[in-house]
PDB file of C-alpha atoms in Angstrom:
ATOM      1  CA  MET A   1       4.545  -9.551  18.386  1.00 44.00           C
ATOM      2  CA  HIS A   2       2.173  -7.207  16.787  1.00 47.00           C
ATOM      3  CA  GLU A   3       1.849  -9.275  13.483  1.00 46.00           C
ATOM      4  CA  ALA A   4       0.778 -12.388  15.222  1.00 43.00           C
ATOM      5  CA  LYS A   5      -1.852 -10.426  17.348  1.00 42.00           C
ATOM      6  CA  ALA A   6      -3.175  -8.396  14.488  1.00 48.00           C
ATOM      7  CA  ALA A   7      -3.059 -11.555  11.957  1.00 46.00           C
ATOM      8  CA  THR A   8      -5.522 -13.246  14.370  1.00 40.00           C
ATOM      9  CA  ASN A   9      -8.061 -10.530  13.914  1.00 53.00           C
ATOM     10  CA  MET A  10      -7.950 -10.388  10.170  1.00 53.00           C
ATOM     11  CA  VAL A  11     -10.945 -11.297   8.097  1.00 51.00           C
ATOM     12  CA  PRO A  12     -10.478 -11.377   4.289  1.00 57.00           C
ATOM     13  CA  MET A  13     -12.129  -8.331   2.451  1.00 59.00           C
ATOM     14  CA  GLU A  14     -14.593  -8.870  -0.270  1.00 63.00           C
ATOM     15  CA  GLY A  15     -13.963  -6.047  -2.947  1.00 66.00           C
ATOM     16  CA  LYS A  16     -16.719  -4.086  -4.622  1.00 81.00           C
ATOM     17  CA  VAL A  17     -14.416  -3.659  -7.582  1.00 83.00           C
ATOM     18  CA  SER A  18     -12.813  -6.571  -9.570  1.00 86.00           C
ATOM     19  CA  TRP A  19      -9.536  -6.576 -10.919  1.00 92.00           C
ATOM     20  CA  SER A  20     -11.072  -6.432 -14.371  1.00 90.00           C
ATOM     21  CA  ASP A  21     -12.477  -2.894 -13.546  1.00 90.00           C
ATOM     22  CA  LEU A  22      -9.130  -1.422 -13.085  1.00 92.00           C
ATOM     23  CA  LYS A  23      -7.352   0.404 -15.755  1.00 96.00           C
ATOM     24  CA  LEU A  24      -3.624  -0.824 -15.757  1.00 96.00           C
ATOM     25  CA  ASN A  25      -0.481   0.679 -17.052  1.00 96.00           C
ATOM     26  CA  GLU A  26       1.543  -0.584 -19.911  1.00 96.00           C
ATOM     27  CA  SER A  27       3.108  -3.081 -17.616  1.00 95.00           C
ATOM     28  CA  GLY A  28      -0.341  -4.522 -16.397  1.00 96.00           C
ATOM     29  CA  LEU A  29       0.216  -2.795 -12.844  1.00 98.00           C
ATOM     30  CA  ILE A  30      -1.805  -0.265 -10.942  1.00 98.00           C
ATOM     31  CA  PRO A  31      -0.172   2.098  -8.744  1.00 98.00           C
ATOM     32  CA  CYS A  32      -1.068   2.160  -4.965  1.00 98.00           C
ATOM     33  CA  ILE A  33      -0.877   5.250  -2.960  1.00 98.00           C
ATOM     34  CA  VAL A  34      -0.697   4.044   0.880  1.00 98.00           C
ATOM     35  CA  GLN A  35      -1.747   6.316   3.584  1.00 98.00           C
ATOM     36  CA  ASP A  36      -1.786   6.125   7.310  1.00 98.00           C
ATOM     37  CA  TYR A  37      -5.537   5.575   8.211  1.00 98.00           C
ATOM     38  CA  GLN A  38      -5.220   7.461  11.598  1.00 98.00           C
ATOM     39  CA  THR A  39      -3.333  10.656  10.571  1.00 98.00           C
ATOM     40  CA  GLY A  40      -3.941  10.761   6.801  1.00 98.00           C
ATOM     41  CA  GLN A  41      -0.179  10.907   6.135  1.00 98.00           C
ATOM     42  CA  VAL A  42       1.043   9.675   2.748  1.00 98.00           C
ATOM     43  CA  LEU A  43       3.548   6.792   3.532  1.00 98.00           C
ATOM     44  CA  MET A  44       4.685   5.410  -0.008  1.00 98.00           C
ATOM     45  CA  LEU A  45       3.543   4.790  -3.548  1.00 98.00           C
ATOM     46  CA  ALA A  46       3.771   1.134  -4.684  1.00 98.00           C
ATOM     47  CA  TYR A  47       2.439  -1.050  -7.569  1.00 98.00           C
ATOM     48  CA  MET A  48       0.135  -4.048  -7.803  1.00 98.00           C
ATOM     49  CA  ASN A  49      -0.444  -6.864 -10.251  1.00 98.00           C
ATOM     50  CA  GLU A  50      -3.516  -9.011 -10.010  1.00 97.00           C
ATOM     51  CA  GLU A  51      -1.851 -11.441  -7.620  1.00 98.00           C
ATOM     52  CA  ALA A  52      -0.885  -8.819  -5.340  1.00 98.00           C
ATOM     53  CA  PHE A  53      -4.159  -7.297  -5.495  1.00 97.00           C
ATOM     54  CA  GLN A  54      -5.870 -10.576  -4.589  1.00 96.00           C
ATOM     55  CA  LYS A  55      -3.423 -11.558  -1.852  1.00 97.00           C
ATOM     56  CA  THR A  56      -3.930  -8.075  -0.358  1.00 97.00           C
ATOM     57  CA  LEU A  57      -7.654  -8.557  -0.071  1.00 96.00           C
ATOM     58  CA  GLU A  58      -7.549 -12.074   1.274  1.00 95.00           C
ATOM     59  CA  SER A  59      -4.785 -11.430   3.894  1.00 96.00           C
ATOM     60  CA  ARG A  60      -5.254  -7.706   4.628  1.00 97.00           C
ATOM     61  CA  ARG A  61      -1.582  -7.515   4.666  1.00 98.00           C
ATOM     62  CA  MET A  62      -0.249  -5.161   1.805  1.00 98.00           C
ATOM     63  CA  THR A  63       1.339  -7.117  -0.859  1.00 98.00           C
ATOM     64  CA  TYR A  64       2.870  -5.276  -3.802  1.00 98.00           C
ATOM     65  CA  TRP A  65       4.644  -6.203  -7.174  1.00 98.00           C
ATOM     66  CA  SER A  66       8.394  -5.311  -6.899  1.00 95.00           C
ATOM     67  CA  ARG A  67       9.213  -3.787 -10.423  1.00 95.00           C
ATOM     68  CA  SER A  68      12.830  -3.829  -9.664  1.00 94.00           C
ATOM     69  CA  ARG A  69      12.987  -7.559  -8.444  1.00 94.00           C
ATOM     70  CA  SER A  70       9.940  -8.834 -10.595  1.00 95.00           C
ATOM     71  CA  GLU A  71       8.441 -10.653  -7.505  1.00 96.00           C
ATOM     72  CA  LEU A  72       5.638 -10.336  -5.186  1.00 97.00           C
ATOM     73  CA  TRP A  73       6.392  -8.371  -2.081  1.00 95.00           C
ATOM     74  CA  ILE A  74       4.713  -8.636   1.297  1.00 97.00           C
ATOM     75  CA  LYS A  75       5.376  -5.253   2.995  1.00 97.00           C
ATOM     76  CA  GLY A  76       7.281  -6.335   6.283  1.00 95.00           C
ATOM     77  CA  LEU A  77       8.262  -9.870   5.700  1.00 94.00           C
ATOM     78  CA  THR A  78      11.852  -8.739   5.675  1.00 92.00           C
ATOM     79  CA  SER A  79      11.838  -5.502   7.729  1.00 93.00           C
ATOM     80  CA  GLY A  80       9.070  -6.444  10.264  1.00 95.00           C
ATOM     81  CA  HIS A  81       7.345  -3.294   9.307  1.00 97.00           C
ATOM     82  CA  PHE A  82       3.927  -4.652   8.181  1.00 97.00           C
ATOM     83  CA  GLN A  83       1.089  -2.603   6.726  1.00 98.00           C
ATOM     84  CA  TYR A  84      -2.467  -3.930   7.674  1.00 98.00           C
ATOM     85  CA  LEU A  85      -5.274  -2.908   5.099  1.00 98.00           C
ATOM     86  CA  LYS A  86      -7.890  -0.931   6.700  1.00 98.00           C
ATOM     87  CA  SER A  87      -9.665   0.262   3.573  1.00 97.00           C
ATOM     88  CA  LEU A  88      -9.095   0.378  -0.075  1.00 96.00           C
ATOM     89  CA  TYR A  89     -10.405   3.139  -2.593  1.00 96.00           C
ATOM     90  CA  LEU A  90     -10.342   3.476  -6.318  1.00 96.00           C
ATOM     91  CA  ASP A  91      -9.956   6.935  -8.025  1.00 96.00           C
ATOM     92  CA  CYS A  92     -12.315   8.236 -10.545  1.00 96.00           C
ATOM     93  CA  ASP A  93     -10.366   7.267 -13.528  1.00 96.00           C
ATOM     94  CA  ASN A  94     -10.052   3.414 -12.181  1.00 96.00           C
ATOM     95  CA  ASP A  95      -6.308   3.742 -12.572  1.00 97.00           C
ATOM     96  CA  THR A  96      -4.858   4.456  -8.996  1.00 98.00           C
ATOM     97  CA  LEU A  97      -5.635   2.613  -5.738  1.00 98.00           C
ATOM     98  CA  LEU A  98      -5.561   4.432  -2.477  1.00 98.00           C
ATOM     99  CA  ALA A  99      -4.850   2.176   0.579  1.00 98.00           C
ATOM    100  CA  LYS A 100      -5.499   3.122   4.231  1.00 98.00           C
ATOM    101  CA  VAL A 101      -3.263   1.054   6.230  1.00 98.00           C
ATOM    102  CA  ASP A 102      -2.217   0.558   9.947  1.00 98.00           C
ATOM    103  CA  GLN A 103       1.387   1.052   9.626  1.00 98.00           C
ATOM    104  CA  ILE A 104       3.943  -0.943  12.237  1.00 97.00           C
ATOM    105  CA  GLY A 105       7.012   0.915  12.268  1.00 97.00           C
ATOM    106  CA  ALA A 106       8.593   2.676   9.120  1.00 97.00           C
ATOM    107  CA  ALA A 107       7.121   2.405   5.670  1.00 97.00           C
ATOM    108  CA  CYS A 108      10.348   3.594   3.957  1.00 96.00           C
ATOM    109  CA  HIS A 109      13.269   1.240   3.624  1.00 93.00           C
ATOM    110  CA  THR A 110      15.458   4.274   4.958  1.00 95.00           C
ATOM    111  CA  GLY A 111      13.876   4.011   8.170  1.00 95.00           C
ATOM    112  CA  ASN A 112      11.820   6.904   8.029  1.00 97.00           C
ATOM    113  CA  TYR A 113       8.075   6.498   8.765  1.00 97.00           C
ATOM    114  CA  SER A 114       7.051   7.968   5.298  1.00 98.00           C
ATOM    115  CA  CYS A 115       8.914   7.588   1.935  1.00 97.00           C
ATOM    116  CA  PHE A 116       7.880  11.456   1.543  1.00 96.00           C
ATOM    117  CA  PHE A 117      10.582  12.978   3.626  1.00 95.00           C
ATOM    118  CA  GLN A 118      12.732  15.156   1.193  1.00 95.00           C
ATOM    119  CA  GLU A 119      11.520  18.627   1.368  1.00 93.00           C
ATOM    120  CA  VAL A 120      11.633  20.251  -2.304  1.00 93.00           C
ATOM    121  CA  LEU A 121       9.653  23.344  -1.439  1.00 90.00           C
ATOM    122  CA  PRO A 122       9.229  24.418   2.209  1.00 85.00           C
ATOM    123  CA  PRO A 123       5.818  25.478   3.271  1.00 83.00           C
ATOM    124  CA  GLU A 124       6.904  29.247   3.935  1.00 81.00           C
ATOM    125  CA  ALA A 125       8.051  29.489   0.293  1.00 68.00           C
ATOM    126  CA  THR A 126       4.393  29.293  -0.860  1.00 68.00           C
ATOM    127  CA  LYS A 127       3.179  32.215   1.405  1.00 67.00           C
TER     128      LYS A 127
END
């Protein structure tokens, strides 16, 4: 499978920023915007705690903190739709991460490639 092939090529990343440099929300989490590294499409928004952040850097598989289940969540363990970290950025306020990933399958639990598929304002409405 793709996971086994990709996992053999993964080398842990050494971050230029440490967890202590990040500005966390009141729950001790940092939001992480996830983007397809090839197309730039925004796939999802998730949250990380320190353990999720460190595991993501070590394994290069996106790991999050599930606020609803109060547990670590490695994207793809249940669905097979893994996200492999290509690069990680921190915004200018140090309070939001941007992960560029190689998305395998759908990012959204609904089966859509991106969680952002519900149109609120069509593009032609802004013309």
